[in-house]
Short mmCIF file of C-alpha atoms and ligand atoms in Angstrom, two decimals:
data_model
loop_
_atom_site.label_atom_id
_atom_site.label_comp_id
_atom_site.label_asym_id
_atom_site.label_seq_id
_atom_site.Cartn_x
_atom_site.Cartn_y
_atom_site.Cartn_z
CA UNK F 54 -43.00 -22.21 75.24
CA UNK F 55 -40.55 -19.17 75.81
CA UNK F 56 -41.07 -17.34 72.81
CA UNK F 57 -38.06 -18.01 69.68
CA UNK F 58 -38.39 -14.72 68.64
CA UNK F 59 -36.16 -12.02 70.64
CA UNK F 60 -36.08 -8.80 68.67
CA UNK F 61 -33.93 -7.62 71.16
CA UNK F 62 -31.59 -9.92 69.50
CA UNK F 63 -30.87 -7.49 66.42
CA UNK F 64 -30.39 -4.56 69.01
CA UNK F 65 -27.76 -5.82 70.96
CA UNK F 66 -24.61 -3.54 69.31
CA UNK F 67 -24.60 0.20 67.30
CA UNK F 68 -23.18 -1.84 64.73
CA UNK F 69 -26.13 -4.26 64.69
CA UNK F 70 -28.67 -1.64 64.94
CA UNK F 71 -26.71 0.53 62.13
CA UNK F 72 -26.91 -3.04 59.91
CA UNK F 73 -31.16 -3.51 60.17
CA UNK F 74 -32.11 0.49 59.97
CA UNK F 75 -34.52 0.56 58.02
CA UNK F 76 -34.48 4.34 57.43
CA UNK F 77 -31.20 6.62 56.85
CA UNK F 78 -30.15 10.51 56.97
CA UNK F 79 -28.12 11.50 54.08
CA UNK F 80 -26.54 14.36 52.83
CA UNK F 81 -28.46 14.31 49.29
CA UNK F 82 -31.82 14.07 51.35
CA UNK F 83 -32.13 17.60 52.09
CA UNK F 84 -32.72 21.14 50.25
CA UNK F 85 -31.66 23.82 52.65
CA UNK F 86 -34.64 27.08 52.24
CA UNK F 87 -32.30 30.39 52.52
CA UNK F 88 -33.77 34.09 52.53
CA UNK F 89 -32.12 36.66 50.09
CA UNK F 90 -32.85 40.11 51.19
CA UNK F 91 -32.14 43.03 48.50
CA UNK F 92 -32.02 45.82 51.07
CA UNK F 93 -29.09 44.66 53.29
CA UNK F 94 -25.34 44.93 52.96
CA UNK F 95 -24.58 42.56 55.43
CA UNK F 96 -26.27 39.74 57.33
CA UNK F 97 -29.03 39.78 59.71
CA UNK F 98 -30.65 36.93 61.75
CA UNK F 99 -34.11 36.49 61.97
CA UNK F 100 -35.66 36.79 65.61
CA UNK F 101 -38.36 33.98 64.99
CA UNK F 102 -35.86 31.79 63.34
CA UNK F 103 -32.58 31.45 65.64
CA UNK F 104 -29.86 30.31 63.46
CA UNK F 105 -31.03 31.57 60.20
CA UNK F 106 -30.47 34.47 58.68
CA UNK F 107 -31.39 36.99 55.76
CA UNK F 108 -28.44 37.28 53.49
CA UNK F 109 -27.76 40.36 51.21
CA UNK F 110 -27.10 39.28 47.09
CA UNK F 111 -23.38 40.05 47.78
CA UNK F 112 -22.74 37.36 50.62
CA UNK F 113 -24.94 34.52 49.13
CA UNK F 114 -21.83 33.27 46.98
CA UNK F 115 -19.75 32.66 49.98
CA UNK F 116 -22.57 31.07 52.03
CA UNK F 117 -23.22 28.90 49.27
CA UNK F 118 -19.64 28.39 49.30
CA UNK F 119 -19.52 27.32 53.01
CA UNK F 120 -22.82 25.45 52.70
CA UNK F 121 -21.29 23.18 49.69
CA UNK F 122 -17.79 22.68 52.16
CA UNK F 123 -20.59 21.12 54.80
CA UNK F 124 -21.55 18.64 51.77
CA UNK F 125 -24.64 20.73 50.88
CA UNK F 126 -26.36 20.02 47.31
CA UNK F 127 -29.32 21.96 46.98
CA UNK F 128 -30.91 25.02 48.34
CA UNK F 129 -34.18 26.95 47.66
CA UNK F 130 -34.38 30.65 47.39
CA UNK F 131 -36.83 33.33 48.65
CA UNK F 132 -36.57 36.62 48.19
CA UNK F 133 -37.39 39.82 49.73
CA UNK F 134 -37.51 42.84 47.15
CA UNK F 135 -36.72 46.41 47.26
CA UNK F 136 -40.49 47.57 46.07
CA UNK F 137 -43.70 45.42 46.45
CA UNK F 138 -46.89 46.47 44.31
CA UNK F 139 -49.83 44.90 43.99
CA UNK F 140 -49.33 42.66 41.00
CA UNK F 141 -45.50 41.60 42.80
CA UNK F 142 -43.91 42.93 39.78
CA UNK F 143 -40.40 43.18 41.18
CA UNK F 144 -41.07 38.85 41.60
CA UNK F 145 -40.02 38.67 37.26
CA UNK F 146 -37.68 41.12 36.40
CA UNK F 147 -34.27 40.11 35.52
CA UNK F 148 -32.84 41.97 38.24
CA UNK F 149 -34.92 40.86 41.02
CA UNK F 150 -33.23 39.73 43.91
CA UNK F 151 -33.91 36.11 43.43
CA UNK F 152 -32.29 36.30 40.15
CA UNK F 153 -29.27 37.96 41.14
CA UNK F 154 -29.13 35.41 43.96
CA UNK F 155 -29.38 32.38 41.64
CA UNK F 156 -26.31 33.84 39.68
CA UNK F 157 -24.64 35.37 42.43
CA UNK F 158 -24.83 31.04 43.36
CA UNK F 159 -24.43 29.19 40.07
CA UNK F 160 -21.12 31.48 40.06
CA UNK F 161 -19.67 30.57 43.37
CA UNK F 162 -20.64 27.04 43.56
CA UNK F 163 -21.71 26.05 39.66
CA UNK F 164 -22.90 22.68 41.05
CA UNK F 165 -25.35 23.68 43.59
CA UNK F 166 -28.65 22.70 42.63
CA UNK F 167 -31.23 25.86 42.71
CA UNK F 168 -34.62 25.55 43.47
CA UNK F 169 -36.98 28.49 43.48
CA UNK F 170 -39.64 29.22 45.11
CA UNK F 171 -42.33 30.98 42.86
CA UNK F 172 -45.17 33.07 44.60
CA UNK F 173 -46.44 36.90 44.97
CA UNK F 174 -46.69 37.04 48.66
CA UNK F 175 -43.49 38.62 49.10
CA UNK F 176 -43.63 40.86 46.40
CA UNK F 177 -47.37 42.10 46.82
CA UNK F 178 -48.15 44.93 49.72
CA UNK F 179 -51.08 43.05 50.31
CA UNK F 180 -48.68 40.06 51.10
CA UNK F 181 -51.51 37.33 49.41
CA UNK F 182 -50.34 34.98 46.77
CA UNK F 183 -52.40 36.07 43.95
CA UNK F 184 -53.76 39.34 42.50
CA UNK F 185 -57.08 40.55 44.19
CA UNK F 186 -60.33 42.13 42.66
CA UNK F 187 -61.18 43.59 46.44
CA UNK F 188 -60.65 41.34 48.52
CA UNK F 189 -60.53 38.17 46.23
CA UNK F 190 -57.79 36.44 45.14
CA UNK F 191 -57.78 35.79 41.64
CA UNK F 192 -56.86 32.28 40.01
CA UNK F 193 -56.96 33.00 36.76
CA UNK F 194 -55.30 36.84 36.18
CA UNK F 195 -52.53 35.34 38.84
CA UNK F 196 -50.98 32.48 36.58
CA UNK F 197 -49.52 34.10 33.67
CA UNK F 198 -47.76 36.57 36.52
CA UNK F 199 -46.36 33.21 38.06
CA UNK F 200 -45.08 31.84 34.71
CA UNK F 201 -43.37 35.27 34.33
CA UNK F 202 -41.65 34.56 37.45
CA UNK F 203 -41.19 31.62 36.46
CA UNK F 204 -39.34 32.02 33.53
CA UNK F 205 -37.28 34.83 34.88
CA UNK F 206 -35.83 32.60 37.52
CA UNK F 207 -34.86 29.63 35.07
CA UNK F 208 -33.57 32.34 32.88
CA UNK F 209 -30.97 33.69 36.10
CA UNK F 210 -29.89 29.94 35.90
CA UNK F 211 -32.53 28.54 38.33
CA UNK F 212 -32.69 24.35 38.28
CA UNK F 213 -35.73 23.50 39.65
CA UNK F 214 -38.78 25.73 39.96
CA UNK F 215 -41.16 25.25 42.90
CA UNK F 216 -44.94 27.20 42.47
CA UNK F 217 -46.06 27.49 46.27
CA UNK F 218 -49.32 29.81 45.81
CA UNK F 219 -51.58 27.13 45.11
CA UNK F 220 -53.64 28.61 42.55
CA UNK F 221 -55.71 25.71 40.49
CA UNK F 222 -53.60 24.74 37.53
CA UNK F 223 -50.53 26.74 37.71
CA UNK F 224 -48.70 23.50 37.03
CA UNK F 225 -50.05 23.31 33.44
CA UNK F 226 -49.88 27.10 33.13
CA UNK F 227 -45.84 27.37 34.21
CA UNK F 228 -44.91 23.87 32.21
CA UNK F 229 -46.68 25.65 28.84
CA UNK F 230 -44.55 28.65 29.62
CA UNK F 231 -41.60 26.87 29.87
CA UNK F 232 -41.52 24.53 27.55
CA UNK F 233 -42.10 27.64 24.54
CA UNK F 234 -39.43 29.57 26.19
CA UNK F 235 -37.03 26.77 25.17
CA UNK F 236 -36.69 25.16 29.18
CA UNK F 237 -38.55 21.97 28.23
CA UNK F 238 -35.84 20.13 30.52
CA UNK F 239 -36.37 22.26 33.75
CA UNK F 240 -38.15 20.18 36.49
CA UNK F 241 -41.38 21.62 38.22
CA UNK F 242 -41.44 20.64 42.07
CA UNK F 243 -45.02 21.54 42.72
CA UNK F 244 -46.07 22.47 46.29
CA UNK F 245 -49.10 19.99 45.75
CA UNK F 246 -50.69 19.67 49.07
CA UNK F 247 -49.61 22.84 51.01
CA UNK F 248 -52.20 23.42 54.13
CA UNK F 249 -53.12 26.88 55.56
CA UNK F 250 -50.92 26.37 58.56
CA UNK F 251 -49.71 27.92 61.83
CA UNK F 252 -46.52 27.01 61.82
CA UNK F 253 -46.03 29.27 58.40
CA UNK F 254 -45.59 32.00 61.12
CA UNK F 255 -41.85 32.51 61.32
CA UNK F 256 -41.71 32.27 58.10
CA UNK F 257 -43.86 35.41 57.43
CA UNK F 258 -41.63 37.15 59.94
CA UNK F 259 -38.39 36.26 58.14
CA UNK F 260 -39.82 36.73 54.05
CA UNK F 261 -42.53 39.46 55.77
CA UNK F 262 -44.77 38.40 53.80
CA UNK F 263 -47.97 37.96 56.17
CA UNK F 264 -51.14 38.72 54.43
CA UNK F 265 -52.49 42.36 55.18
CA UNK F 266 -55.64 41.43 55.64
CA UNK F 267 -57.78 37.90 55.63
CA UNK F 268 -55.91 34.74 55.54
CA UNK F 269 -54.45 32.09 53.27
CA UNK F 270 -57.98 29.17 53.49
CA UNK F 271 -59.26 30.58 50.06
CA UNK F 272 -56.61 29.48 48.60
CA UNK F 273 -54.10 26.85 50.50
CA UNK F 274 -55.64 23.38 51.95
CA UNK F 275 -57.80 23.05 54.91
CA UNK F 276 -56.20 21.19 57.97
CA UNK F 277 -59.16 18.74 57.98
CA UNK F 278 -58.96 17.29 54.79
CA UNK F 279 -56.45 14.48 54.17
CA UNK F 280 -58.20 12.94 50.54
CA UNK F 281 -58.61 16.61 49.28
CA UNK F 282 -54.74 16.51 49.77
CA UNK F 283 -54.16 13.41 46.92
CA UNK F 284 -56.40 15.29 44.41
CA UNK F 285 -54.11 17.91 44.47
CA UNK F 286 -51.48 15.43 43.97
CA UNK F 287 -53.23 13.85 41.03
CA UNK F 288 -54.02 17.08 39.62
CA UNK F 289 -50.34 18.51 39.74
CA UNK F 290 -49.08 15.39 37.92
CA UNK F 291 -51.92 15.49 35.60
CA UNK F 292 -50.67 18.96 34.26
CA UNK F 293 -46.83 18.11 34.50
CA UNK F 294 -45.88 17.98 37.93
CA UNK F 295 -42.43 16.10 38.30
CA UNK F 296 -41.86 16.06 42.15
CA UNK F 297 -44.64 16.90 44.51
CA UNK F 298 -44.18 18.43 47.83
CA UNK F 299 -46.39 18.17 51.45
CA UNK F 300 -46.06 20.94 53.46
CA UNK F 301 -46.25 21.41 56.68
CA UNK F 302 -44.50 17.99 57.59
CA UNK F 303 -44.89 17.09 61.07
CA UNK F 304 -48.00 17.53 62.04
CA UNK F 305 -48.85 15.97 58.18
CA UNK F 306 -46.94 12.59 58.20
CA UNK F 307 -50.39 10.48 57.38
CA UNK F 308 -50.70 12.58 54.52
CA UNK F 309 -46.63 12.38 53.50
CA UNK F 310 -47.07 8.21 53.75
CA UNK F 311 -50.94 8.21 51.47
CA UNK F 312 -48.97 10.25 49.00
CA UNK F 313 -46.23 8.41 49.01
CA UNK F 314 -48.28 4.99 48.66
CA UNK F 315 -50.29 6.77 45.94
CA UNK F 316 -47.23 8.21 43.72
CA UNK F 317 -44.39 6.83 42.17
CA UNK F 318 -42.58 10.64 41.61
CA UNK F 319 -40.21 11.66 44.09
CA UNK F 320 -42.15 12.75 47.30
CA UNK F 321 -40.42 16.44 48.97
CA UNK F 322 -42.02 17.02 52.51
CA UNK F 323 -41.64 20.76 54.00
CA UNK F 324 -40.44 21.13 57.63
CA UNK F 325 -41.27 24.53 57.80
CA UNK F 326 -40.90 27.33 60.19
CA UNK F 327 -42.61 26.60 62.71
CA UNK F 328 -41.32 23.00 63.07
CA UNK F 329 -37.88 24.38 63.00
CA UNK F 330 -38.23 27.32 65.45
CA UNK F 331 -40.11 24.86 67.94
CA UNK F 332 -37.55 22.63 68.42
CA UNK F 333 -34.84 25.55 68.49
CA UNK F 334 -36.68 27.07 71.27
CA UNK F 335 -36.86 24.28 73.35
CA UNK F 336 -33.24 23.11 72.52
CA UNK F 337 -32.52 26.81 73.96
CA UNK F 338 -34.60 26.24 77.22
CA UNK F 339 -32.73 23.03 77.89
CA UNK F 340 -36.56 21.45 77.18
CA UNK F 341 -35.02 19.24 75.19
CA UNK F 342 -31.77 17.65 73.57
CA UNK F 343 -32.05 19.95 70.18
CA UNK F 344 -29.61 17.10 68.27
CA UNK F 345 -31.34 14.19 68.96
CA UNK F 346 -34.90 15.75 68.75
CA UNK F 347 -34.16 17.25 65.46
CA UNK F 348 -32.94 14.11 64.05
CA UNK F 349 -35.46 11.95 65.36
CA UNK F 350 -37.77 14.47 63.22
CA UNK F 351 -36.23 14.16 59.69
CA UNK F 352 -36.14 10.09 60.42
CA UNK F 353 -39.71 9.95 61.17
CA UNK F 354 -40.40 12.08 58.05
CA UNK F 355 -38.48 9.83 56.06
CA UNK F 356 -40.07 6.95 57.44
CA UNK F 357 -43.59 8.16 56.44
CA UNK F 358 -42.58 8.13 52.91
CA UNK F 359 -40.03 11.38 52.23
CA UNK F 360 -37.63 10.92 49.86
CA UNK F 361 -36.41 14.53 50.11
CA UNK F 362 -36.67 17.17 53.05
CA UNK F 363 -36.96 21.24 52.68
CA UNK F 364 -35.48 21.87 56.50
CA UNK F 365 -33.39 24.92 57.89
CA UNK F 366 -31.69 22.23 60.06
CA UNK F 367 -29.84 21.11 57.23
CA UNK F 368 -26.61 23.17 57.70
CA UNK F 369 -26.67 21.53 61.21
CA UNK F 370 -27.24 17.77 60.36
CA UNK F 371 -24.74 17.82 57.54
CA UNK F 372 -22.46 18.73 60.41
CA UNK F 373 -23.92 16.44 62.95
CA UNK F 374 -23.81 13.25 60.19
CA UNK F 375 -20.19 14.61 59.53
CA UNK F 376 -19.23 14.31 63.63
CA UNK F 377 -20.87 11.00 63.85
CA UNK F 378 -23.06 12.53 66.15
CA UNK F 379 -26.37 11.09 64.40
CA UNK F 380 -26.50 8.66 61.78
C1 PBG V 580 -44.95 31.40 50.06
C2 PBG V 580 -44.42 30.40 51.03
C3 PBG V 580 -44.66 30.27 52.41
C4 PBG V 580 -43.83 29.25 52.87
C5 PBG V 580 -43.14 28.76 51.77
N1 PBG V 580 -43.53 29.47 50.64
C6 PBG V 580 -45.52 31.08 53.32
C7 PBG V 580 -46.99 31.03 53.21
O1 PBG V 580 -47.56 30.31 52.38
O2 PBG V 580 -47.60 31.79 53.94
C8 PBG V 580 -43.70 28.80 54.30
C9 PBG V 580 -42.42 28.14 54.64
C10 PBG V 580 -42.14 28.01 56.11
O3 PBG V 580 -42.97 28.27 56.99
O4 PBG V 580 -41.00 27.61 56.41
N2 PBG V 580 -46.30 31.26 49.74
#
């Protein structure tokens, strides 16, 4: 018998095809990562990340103004300081530049949602995510330092707070802190399962916040290890976790889909850096077709389970999805 079923059938018209995806780009899937710099009056793009760019506190507002024109919802903040030390002081004062950027926001566009990121690594001038003893880094000592930064940010209006220096039980440590501070309502998106990765590189270029000595594998996951990755997850909801994030995503979309089978919280994958300036590069060398690879990318990481993408493409698919130029 010639076989009954043609699943060419369902693929015959853009229409058709549009009708059976099983897997769509929206606007409201992505949170755009921007870098705030304190020491700059005006803009300057960063060489390892074409396209992006670290903005000074007094041009954020009318980014943010731009971004939310584009149909942008929600963006995460980094920020590079005037002064590091070794305890990343200038990461909680009220003044910092991440807390002038989250007002400098909330005032332009009061409906942008602001998620920061919460680390030491680029306030330290060691550049490591904790406090050391040596050439340790610290778990304990480093918490209540987070929580401080913590608080600050929610304080400068921040919505969402996002702990990326994977120290064991920060989760519990910043949801304590909050909670007696009065912010019992701000969410927690926990970088749960955040690997010691390559493709951070850019990244350390643009926030320069590369680790003086040593590396990150005391501290973030090892690239082997794919079940170590859903105790983490486990772990960060045990102590109050309310969205958990994978990070890297590409090379990490077996671990994006066992989270995702294993959870029932929204599920935030991290298309970091290195993804981004890949891609970029090749697009530039006429390797590749930059639109369609990029959004062939985002789809795949929504079809392994995302239900919300970190991704400095964003500005560029809101426009693309706007165009009709992907869908
Ligand atoms: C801070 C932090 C890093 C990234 C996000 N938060 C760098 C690192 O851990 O070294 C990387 C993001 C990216 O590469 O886009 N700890």
């Amino acid at each position: 018998m010639f076989p009954t079923t043609r699943l060419r059938r369902l693929r015959a018209t853009p229409v058709l095809r549009a009708l059976v995806a099983e897997t769509r780009l929206s606007p409201d899937d992505f949170i755009y990562p921007v870098f705030i710099d304190a020491r700059l009056s005006d803009p300057e793009e960063i060489g390892s990340m074409p396209g992006q760019f670290r903005w000074p506190v007094g041009a954020i507002g009318a980014e943010a103004t731009r971004l939310h024109q584009l149909g942008l919802r929600s963006m995460l903040l980094f920020g590079l300081p005037e002064w590091k030390d070794e305890t990343g002081s200038s990461s909680w004062h009220d003044d910092g530049v991440v807390q002038r950027a989250v007002a400098a926001i909330k005032e332009a566009v009061p409906s942008m949602l602001v998620v920061t990121d919460v680390c030491l690594c680029e306030y330290t001038t060691h550049g490591h995510c904790g406090v050391l003893q040596g050439e340790k880094v610290l778990n304990d000592p480093t918490l209540d330092l987070l929580a401080r930064q913590a608080i600050s940010h929610v304080r400068a209006g921040a919505d969402i707070v996002a702990p990326s220096d994977m120290m064991d039980g920060r989760v519990a440590v910043l949801r304590g802190a909050l909670d007696r501070e009065g912010y019992a309502d701000t969410p927690i998106l926990s970088y749960a399962a955040k690997y010691a990765s390559a493709f951070y590189g850019p990244f350390r270029e643009a926030a320069e916040s590369a680790p003086a000595f040593g590396d990150r594998r005391s501290y973030q996951m090892d690239v082997r290890n794919a079940r170590e990755a859903l105790r983490e997850v486990d772990e960060d909801l045990h102590e109050g976790a309310d969205m958990v994030m994978v990070k890297p995503a590409l090379p990490y979309l077996d671990v994006i889909r066992r989270v995702r089978d294993r959870v029932d919280v929204p599920v935030v994958a991290y298309n970091v850096s290195g993804e981004y300036s890949m891609l970029k590069a090749a697009g530039a060398a006429g390797m590749l077709d930059e639109v369609g690879a990029v959004a062939e990318t985002l789809t795949a990481i929504k079809r392994a389970g995302a239900d919300i993408i970190v991704t400095y493409h964003a500005p560029d698919v809101l426009r693309w999805l706007q165009e009709g130029r992907i869908s």
